[in-house]
Coordinates of C-alpha atoms and ligand atoms in Angstrom, one line a residue:
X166 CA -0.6 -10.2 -7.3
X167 CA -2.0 -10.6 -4.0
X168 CA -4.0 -14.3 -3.9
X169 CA -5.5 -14.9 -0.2
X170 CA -9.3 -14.7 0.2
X171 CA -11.5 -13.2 2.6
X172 CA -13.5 -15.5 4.9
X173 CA -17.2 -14.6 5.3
X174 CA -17.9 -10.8 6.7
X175 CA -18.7 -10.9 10.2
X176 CA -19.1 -7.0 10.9
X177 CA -23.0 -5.8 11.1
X178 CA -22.0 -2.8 9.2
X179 CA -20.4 -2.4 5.3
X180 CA -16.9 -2.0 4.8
X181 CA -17.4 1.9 3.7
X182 CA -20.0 2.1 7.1
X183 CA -16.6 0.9 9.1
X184 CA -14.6 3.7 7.5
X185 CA -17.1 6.4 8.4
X186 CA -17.6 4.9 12.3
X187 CA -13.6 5.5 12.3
X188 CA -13.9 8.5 10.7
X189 CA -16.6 9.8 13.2
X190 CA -14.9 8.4 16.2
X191 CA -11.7 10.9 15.1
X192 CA -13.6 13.7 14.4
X193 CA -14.4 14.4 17.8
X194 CA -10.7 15.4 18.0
X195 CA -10.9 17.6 15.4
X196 CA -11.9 21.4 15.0
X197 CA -13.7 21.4 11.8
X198 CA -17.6 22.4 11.2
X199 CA -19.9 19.1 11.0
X200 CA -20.7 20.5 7.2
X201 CA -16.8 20.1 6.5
X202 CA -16.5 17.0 7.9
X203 CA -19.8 16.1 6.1
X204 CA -17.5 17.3 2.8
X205 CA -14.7 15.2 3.5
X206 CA -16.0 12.0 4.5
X207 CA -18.7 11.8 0.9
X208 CA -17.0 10.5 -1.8
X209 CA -17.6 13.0 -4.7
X210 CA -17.5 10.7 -8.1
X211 CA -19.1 7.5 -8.1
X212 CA -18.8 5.9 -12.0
X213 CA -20.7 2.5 -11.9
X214 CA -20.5 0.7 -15.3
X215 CA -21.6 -2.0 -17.5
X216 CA -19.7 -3.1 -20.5
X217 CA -19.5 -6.2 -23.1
X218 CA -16.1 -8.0 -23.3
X219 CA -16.4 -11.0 -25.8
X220 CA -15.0 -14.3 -24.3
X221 CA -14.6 -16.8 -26.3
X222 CA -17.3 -17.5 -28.4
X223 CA -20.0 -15.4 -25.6
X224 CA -20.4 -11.8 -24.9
X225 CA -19.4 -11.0 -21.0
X226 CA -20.8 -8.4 -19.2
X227 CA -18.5 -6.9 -17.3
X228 CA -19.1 -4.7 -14.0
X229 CA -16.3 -2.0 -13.3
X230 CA -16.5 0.9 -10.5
X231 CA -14.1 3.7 -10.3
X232 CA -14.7 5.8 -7.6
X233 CA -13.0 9.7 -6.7
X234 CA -13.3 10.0 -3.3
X235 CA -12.5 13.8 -3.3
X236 CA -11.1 16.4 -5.1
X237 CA -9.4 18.8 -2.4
X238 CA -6.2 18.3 -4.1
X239 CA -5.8 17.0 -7.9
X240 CA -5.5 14.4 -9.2
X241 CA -7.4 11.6 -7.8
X242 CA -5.4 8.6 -7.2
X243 CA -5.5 4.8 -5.9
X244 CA -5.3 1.3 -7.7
X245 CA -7.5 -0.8 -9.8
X246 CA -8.1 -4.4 -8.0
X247 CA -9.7 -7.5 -9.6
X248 CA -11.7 -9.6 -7.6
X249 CA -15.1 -11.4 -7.3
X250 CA -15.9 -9.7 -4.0
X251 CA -15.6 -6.0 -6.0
X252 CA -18.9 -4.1 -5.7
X253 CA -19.2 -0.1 -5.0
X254 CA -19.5 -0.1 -1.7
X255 CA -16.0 -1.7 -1.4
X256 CA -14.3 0.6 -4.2
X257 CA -15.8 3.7 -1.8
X258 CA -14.6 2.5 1.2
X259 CA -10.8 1.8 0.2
X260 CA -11.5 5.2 -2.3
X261 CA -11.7 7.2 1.3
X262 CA -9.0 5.7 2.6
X263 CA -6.7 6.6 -0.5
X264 CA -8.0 10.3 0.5
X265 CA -6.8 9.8 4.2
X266 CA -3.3 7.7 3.0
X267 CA -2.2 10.3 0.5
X268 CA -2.9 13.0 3.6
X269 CA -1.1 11.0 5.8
X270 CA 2.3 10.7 4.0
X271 CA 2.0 14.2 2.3
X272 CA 1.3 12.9 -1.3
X273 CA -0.5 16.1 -2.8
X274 CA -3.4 13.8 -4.3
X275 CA -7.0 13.2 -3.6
X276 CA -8.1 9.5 -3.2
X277 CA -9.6 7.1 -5.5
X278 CA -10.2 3.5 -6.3
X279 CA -11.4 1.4 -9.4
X280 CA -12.3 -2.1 -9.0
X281 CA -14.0 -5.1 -12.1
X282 CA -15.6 -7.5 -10.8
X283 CA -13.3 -10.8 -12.0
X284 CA -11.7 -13.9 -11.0
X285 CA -8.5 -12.4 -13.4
X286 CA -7.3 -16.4 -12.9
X287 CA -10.1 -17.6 -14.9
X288 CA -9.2 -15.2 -17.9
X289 CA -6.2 -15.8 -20.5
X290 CA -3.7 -12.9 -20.7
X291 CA -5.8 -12.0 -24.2
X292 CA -8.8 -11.6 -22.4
X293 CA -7.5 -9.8 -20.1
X294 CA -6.3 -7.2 -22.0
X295 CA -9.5 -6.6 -23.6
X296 CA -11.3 -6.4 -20.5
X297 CA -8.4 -3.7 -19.0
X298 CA -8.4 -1.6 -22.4
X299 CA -11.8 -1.3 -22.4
X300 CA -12.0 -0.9 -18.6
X301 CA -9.6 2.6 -19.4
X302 CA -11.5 3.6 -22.8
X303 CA -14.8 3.8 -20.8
X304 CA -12.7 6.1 -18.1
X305 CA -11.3 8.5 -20.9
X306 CA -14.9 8.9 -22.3
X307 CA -16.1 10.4 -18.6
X308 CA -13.0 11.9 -18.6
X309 CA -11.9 9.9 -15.3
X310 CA -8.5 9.3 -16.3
X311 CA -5.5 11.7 -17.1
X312 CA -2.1 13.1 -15.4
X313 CA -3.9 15.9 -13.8
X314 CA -7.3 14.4 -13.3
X315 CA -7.3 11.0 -11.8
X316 CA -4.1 8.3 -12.3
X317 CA -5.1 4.8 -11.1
X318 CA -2.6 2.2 -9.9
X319 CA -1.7 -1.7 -9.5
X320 CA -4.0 -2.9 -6.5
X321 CA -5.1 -6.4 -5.6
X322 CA -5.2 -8.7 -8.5
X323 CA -3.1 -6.1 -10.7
X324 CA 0.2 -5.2 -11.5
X325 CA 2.5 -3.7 -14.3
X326 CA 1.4 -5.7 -16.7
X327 CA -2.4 -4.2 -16.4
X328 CA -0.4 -0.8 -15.9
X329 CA 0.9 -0.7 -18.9
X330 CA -2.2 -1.6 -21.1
X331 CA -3.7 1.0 -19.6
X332 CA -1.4 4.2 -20.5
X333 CA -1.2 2.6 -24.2
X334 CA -4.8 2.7 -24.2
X335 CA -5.1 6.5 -22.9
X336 CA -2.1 7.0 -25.0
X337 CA -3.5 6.3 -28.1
X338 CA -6.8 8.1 -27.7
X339 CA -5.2 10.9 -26.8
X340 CA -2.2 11.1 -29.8
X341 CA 0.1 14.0 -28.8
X342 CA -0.4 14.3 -25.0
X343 CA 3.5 15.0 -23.8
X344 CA 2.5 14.4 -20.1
X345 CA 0.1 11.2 -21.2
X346 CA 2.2 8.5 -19.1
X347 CA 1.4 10.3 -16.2
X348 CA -1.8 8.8 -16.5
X349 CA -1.2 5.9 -14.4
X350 CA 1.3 4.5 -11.9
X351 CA 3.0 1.4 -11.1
X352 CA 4.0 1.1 -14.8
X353 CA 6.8 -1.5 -15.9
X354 CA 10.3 0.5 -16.0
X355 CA 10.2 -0.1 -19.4
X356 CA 7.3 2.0 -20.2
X357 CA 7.9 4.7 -17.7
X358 CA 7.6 3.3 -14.5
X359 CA 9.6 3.7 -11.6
X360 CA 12.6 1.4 -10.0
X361 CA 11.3 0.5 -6.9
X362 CA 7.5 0.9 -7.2
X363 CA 7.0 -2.8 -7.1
X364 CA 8.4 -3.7 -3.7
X365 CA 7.1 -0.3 -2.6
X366 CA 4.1 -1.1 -0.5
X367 CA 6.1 -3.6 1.1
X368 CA 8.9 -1.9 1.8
X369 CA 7.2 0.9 3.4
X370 CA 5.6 -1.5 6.0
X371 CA 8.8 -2.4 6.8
X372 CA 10.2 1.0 7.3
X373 CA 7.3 1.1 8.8
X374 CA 7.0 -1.4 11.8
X375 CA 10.5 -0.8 12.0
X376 CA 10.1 2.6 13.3
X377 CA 7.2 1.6 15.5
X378 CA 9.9 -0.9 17.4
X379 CA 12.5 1.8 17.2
X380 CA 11.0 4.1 19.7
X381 CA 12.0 2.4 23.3
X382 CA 9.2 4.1 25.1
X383 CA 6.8 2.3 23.4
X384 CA 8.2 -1.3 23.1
X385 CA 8.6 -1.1 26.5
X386 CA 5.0 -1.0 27.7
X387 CA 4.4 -4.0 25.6
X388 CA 7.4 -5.9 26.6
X389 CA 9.5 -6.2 23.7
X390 CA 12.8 -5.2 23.0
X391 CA 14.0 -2.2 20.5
X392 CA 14.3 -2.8 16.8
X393 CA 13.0 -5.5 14.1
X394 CA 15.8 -8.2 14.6
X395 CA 15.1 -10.9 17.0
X396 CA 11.4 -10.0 16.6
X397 CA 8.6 -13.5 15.6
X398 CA 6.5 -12.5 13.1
X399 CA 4.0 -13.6 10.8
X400 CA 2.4 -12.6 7.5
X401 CA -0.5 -13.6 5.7
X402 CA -0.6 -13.1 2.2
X403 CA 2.7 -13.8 0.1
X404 CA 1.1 -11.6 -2.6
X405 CA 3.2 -8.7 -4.2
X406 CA 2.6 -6.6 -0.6
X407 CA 3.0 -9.4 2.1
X408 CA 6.2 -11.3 -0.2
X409 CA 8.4 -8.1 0.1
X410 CA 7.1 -6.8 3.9
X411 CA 8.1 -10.5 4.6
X412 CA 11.6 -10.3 2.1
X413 CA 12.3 -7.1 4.0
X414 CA 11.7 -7.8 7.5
X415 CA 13.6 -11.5 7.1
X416 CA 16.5 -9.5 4.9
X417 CA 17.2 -7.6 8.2
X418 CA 17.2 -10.0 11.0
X419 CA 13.3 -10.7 11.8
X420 CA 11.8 -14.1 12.4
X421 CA 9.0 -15.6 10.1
X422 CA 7.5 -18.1 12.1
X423 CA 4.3 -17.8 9.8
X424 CA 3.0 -17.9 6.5
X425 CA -0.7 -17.9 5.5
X426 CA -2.3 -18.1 1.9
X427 CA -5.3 -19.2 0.7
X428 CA -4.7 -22.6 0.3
X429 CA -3.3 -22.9 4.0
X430 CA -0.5 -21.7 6.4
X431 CA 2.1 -23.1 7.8
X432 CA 4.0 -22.5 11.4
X433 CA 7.1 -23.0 13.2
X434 CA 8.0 -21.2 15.9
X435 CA 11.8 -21.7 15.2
X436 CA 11.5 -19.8 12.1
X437 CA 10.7 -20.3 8.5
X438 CA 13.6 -19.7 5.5
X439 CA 11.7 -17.3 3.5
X440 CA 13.5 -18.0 0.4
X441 CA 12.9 -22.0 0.5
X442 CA 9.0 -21.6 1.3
X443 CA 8.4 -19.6 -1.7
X444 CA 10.5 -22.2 -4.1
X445 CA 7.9 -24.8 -2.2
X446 CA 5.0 -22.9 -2.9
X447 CA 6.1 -22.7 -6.3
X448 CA 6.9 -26.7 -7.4
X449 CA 4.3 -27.7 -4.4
X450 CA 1.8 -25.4 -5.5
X451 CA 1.1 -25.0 -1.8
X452 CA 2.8 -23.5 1.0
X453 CA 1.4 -26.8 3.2
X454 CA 3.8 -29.8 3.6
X455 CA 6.8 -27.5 4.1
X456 CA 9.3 -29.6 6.1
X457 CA 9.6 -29.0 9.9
X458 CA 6.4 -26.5 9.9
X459 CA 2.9 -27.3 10.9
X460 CA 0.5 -27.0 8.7
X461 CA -3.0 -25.1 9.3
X462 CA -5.3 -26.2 6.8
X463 CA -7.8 -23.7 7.7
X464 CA -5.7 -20.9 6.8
X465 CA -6.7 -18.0 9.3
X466 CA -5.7 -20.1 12.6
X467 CA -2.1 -19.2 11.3
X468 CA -3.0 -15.7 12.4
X469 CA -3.7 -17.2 16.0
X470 CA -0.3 -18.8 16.6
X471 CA 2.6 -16.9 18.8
X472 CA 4.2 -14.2 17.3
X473 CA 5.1 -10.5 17.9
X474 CA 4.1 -9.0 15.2
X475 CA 1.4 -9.7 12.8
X476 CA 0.9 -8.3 9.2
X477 CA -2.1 -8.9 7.4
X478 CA -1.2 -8.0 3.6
X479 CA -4.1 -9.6 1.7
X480 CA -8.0 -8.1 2.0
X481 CA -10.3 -6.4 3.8
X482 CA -11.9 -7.8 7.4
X483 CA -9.8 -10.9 7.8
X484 CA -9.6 -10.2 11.4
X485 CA -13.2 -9.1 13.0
X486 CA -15.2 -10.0 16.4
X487 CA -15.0 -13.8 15.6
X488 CA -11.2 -14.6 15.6
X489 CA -9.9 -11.3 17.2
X490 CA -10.0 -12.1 20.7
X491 CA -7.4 -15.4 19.8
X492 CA -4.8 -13.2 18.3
X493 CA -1.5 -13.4 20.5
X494 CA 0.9 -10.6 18.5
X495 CA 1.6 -8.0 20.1
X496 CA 1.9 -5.4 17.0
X497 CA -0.3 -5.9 14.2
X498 CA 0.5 -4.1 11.2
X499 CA -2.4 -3.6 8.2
X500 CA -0.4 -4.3 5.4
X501 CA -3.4 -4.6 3.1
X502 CA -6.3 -2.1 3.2
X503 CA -9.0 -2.7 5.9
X504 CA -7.7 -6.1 7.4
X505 CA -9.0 -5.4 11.0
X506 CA -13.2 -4.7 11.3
X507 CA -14.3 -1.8 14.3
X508 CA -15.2 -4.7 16.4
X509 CA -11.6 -6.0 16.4
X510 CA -10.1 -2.7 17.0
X511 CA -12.0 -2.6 20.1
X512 CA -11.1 -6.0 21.0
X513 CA -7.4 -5.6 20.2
X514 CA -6.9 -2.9 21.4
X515 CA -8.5 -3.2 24.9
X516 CA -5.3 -5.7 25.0
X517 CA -3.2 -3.2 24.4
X518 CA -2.0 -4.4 21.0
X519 CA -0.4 -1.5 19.1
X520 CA -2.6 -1.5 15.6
X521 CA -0.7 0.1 13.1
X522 CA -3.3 1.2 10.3
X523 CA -3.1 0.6 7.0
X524 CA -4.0 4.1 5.9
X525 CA -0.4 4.9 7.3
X526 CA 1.4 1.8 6.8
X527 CA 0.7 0.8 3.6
X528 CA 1.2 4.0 2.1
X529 CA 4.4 3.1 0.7
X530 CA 2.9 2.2 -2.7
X531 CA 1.3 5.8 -2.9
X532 CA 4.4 7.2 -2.1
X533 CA 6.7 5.7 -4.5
X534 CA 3.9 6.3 -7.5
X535 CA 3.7 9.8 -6.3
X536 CA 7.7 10.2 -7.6
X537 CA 6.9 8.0 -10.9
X538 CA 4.4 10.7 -11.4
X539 CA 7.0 13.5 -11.0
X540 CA 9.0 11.7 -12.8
X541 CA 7.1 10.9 -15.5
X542 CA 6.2 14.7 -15.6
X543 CA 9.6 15.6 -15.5
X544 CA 10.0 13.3 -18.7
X545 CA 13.7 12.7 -16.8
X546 CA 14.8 9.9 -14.8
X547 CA 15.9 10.1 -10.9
X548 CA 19.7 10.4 -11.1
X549 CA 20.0 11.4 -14.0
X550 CA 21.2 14.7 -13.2
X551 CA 23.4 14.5 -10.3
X552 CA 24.7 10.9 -9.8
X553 CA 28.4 11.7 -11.9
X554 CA 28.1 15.0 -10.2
X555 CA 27.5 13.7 -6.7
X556 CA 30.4 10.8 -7.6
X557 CA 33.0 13.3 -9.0
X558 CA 32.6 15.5 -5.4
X559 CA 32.2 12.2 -3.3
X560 CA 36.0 11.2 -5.1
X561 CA 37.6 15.0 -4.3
X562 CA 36.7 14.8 -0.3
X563 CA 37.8 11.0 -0.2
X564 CA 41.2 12.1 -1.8
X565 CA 41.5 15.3 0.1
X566 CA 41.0 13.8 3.5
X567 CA 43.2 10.8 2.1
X568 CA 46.0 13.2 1.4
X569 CA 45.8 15.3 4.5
X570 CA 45.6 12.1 7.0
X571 CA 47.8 9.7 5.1
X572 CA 45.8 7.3 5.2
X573 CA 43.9 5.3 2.4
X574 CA 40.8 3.3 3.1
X575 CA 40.0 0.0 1.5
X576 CA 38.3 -0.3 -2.2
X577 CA 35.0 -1.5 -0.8
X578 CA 34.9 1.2 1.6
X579 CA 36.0 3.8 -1.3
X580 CA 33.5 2.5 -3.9
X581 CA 30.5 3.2 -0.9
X582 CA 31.7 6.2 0.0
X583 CA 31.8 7.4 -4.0
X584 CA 28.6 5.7 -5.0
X585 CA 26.3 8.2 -6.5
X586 CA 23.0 8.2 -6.4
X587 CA 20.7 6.1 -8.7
X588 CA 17.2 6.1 -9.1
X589 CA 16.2 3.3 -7.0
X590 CA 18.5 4.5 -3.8
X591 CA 16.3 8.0 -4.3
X592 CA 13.2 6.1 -4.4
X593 CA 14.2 4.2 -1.6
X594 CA 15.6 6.8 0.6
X595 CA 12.5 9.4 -0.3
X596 CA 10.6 6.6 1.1
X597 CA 11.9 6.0 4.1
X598 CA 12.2 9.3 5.3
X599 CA 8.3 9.6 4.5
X600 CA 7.6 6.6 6.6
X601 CA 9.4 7.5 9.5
X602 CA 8.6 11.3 9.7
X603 CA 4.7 10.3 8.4
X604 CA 4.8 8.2 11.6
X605 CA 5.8 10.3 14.0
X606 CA 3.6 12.8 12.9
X607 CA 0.8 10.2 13.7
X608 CA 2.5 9.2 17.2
X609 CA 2.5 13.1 18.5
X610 CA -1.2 13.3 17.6
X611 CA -1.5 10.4 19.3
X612 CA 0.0 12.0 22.2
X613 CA -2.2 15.3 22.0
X614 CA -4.9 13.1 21.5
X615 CA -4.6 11.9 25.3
X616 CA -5.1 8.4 26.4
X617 CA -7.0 5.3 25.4
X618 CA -6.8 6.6 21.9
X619 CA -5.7 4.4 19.1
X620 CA -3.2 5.0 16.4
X621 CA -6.1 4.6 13.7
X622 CA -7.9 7.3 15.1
X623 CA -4.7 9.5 16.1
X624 CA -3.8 8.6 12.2
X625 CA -7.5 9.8 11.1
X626 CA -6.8 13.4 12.7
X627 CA -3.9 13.8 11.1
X628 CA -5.8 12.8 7.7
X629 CA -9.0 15.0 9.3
X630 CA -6.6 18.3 10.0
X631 CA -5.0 18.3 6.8
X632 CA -8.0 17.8 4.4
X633 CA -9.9 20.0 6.5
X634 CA -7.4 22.7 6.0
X635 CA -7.0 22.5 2.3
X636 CA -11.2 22.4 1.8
X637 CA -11.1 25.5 4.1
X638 CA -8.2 27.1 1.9
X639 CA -10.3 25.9 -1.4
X640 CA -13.3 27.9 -0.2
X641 CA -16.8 26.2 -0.7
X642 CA -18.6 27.6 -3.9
X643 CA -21.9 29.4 -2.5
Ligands
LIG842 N1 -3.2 0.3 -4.6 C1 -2.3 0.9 -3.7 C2 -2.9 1.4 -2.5 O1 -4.0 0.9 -2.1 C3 -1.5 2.0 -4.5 C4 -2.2 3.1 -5.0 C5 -1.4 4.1 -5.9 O2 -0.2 3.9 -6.0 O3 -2.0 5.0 -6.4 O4 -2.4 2.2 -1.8

């Protein structure tokens, strides 16, 4: 669960407003009719509701969105956050953006978003319950839920756990449906999840920002060398999306010099040991206090302090015309959904820092649900097929060339050159080929695009071309 809170909104315009001025701004680029673009950017379903959830010894009322963004390809899809700041003009905004994400990275889906209106820490895991089941019996009874209709997701606030009350709910009223844990994503393995769908959204920002530094051209105009390793970064949020974009980047070489959470953030410029801040956080109950860091009480001056690259993984707006101008990374990526406002684009980007957007970079959590879904369809596990098969044909070449050479490599080499495939190497591999051909898709449109264009809007045309294309291909009903 991702636990950092936004500071106060300092944009003039709504969150959804923001989308739309980026949207606009793209457009431009674009060859479609104002009336399709007009199509695109509405979002089709908006389900508002009111229901009673008894707590204790009161009755709650409880105020849920879920919001279908459009329907050019089915089904809807996009997670289901908790949160006091929830209200329908959030659940819109990050609704479009699930439209332009699943574009983006090829997922065949139209977006969506659900959101309650909770503080899910001030609930007890009964409660809870109650308040999710209900949350998916209201969204069977206006049919918005199902495998082929609309198939919400973990999001901020949620996880498997939430998940998997959900499909048991939709499973139940719906006795006999063979596809019926299609219905949702982000499922525990257990109940038909996929491996590697939690560290998904993290691992894709990764892959990633990793392929952003891979491409020399581009490093070198901001003066930093090829490749992750080596490279000072800091993350705020240590929630389910910013703890594994952090595991990942330090797993393979890259600094952390920063950490920011609600309570606080902590610095030091020498680098942090991942591993010992989070057992810390965990007896300390704060990340503050950990030895040889400075701590930042006020928890967004973290995101001021040196570093190369940046990734915001917790809300929406955490980086707007107040604070923007004191950012010093060179890359920021959006690891959570709508971290930078228009005003700090501007501002960033007139420095010449690369902005990675969210609707690209966090797509990694879309991605890997996207293959729970298929395989969940499929009612067969990744692997399941071909893994001895690959193993038993991996084994004949090794002993073939073996034979014909002479020459015998050692056991660790022979047991990674047999190694069949398993789920999660699928998962991960099917991922990582996304992000990195997903972004250079966005990086030639960039390039088409022309100069002082930014990869937001260079991502929105990509989003823009292929919507655009399947509402033309759809036909509009007279
Ligand atoms: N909540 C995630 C997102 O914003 C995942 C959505 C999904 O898997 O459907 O992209």
């Amino acid at each position: 669960m991702d636990t950092v809170t936004k500071p106060a909104q300092a944009a003039h315009y709504s969150f959804f407003q923001g989308v739309e001025r980026n949207f606009d701004k793209a457009s431009k680029f674009t060859r479609f009719e104002s009336g399709i673009l007009e199509q695109i950017k509405a979002c089709n379903s908006v389900y508002s509701m009111k229901y009673p959830v008894r707590i204790g010894d009161k009755i709650e009322v409880i105020e849920a969105y879920r919001v279908q963004h459009s329907h050019h390809k089915l089904p809807c899809k996009g997670g289901i956050r908790y949160s006091m700041d929830v209200n329908q003009d959030e659940v819109m905004a990050l609704a479009s953006l699930m439209t332009y994400k699943c574009a983006i990275v090829n997922v065949p889906f139209g977006g969506a978003k659900g959101g309650i209106k909770i503080n899910p820490k001030k609930y007890t895991p009964f409660e809870l319950e109650k308040i999710t089941r209900r949350y998916a019996s209201e969204l069977v009874k206006k049919n918005f839920i199902g495998p082929g209709i609309d198939v919400p997701a973990p999001d901020y606030g949620t996880g498997a756990r939430e998940m998997s009350w959900i499909v048991d709910t939709y499973a139940s009223l719906k006795p006999g449906e063979v596809d019926a844990l299609a219905c949702v994503t982000g499922k525990p393995v257990t109940q038909g999840g996929v491996r590697g769908r939690t560290e998904a959204t993290g691992l894709g920002v990764y892959y990633g920002v990793r392929e952003v530094c891979n491409v020399a051209e581009d490093m070198k105009k901001i003066g930093l060398s090829v490749g992750i390793e080596g490279k000072k970064i800091i993350v705020q949020g240590l929630g389910n999306v910013g703890f594994h974009a952090a595991k990942f980047f330090y797993d393979n070489g890259g600094i952390i010099v920063g950490l920011a959470e609600y309570e606080g953030g902590i610095y030091n410029e020498k680098g942090l040991n991942l591993y010992d801040v989070v057992d810390h956080r965990k007896s300390t109950g704060s990340l503050l206090n950990f030895p040889g860091a400075t701590n930042f009480k006020n928890s967004s001056e973290t995101l001021e302090q040196a570093c190369d690259i940046l990734i915001p993984a917790a809300l929406e707006n955490v980086i707007n015309g107040s604070n923007a101008a004191r950012i010093q990374a060179k890359i920021i990526g959006e690891g959570a959904n709508g971290p930078l406002t228009p005003d700090a684009d501007e501002i960033l980007g007139k420095k010449g820092v690369i902005i990675v957007p969210d609707m690209y970079l966090n797509a990694g959590g879309v991605t890997v649900s996207y293959f729970e879904w298929l395989k969940n369809l499929s009612h067969v596990r990744f692997g399941r097929m071909d893994k001895r098969f690959s193993e038993n044909q991996n084994t004949s070449i090794l002993n073939t060339v073996e034979g014909l050479t002479g020459k015998r490599v050692t056991d660790t080499e022979r047991s990674l050159i047999m190694h069949g495939p398993d789920e999660v190497d699928l998962v991960y591999s099917g991922l990582e080929d996304t992000m990195i051909s997903s972004y250079h898709e966005i990086r030639e449109a960039l390039l088409r695009v022309g100069n002082g264009v930014d990869m937001r809007t260079a991502a929105f045309t990509v989003a823009i071309d292929k919507v655009g294309v399947a509402y033309e291909e759809l036909g509009i009903f007279p």
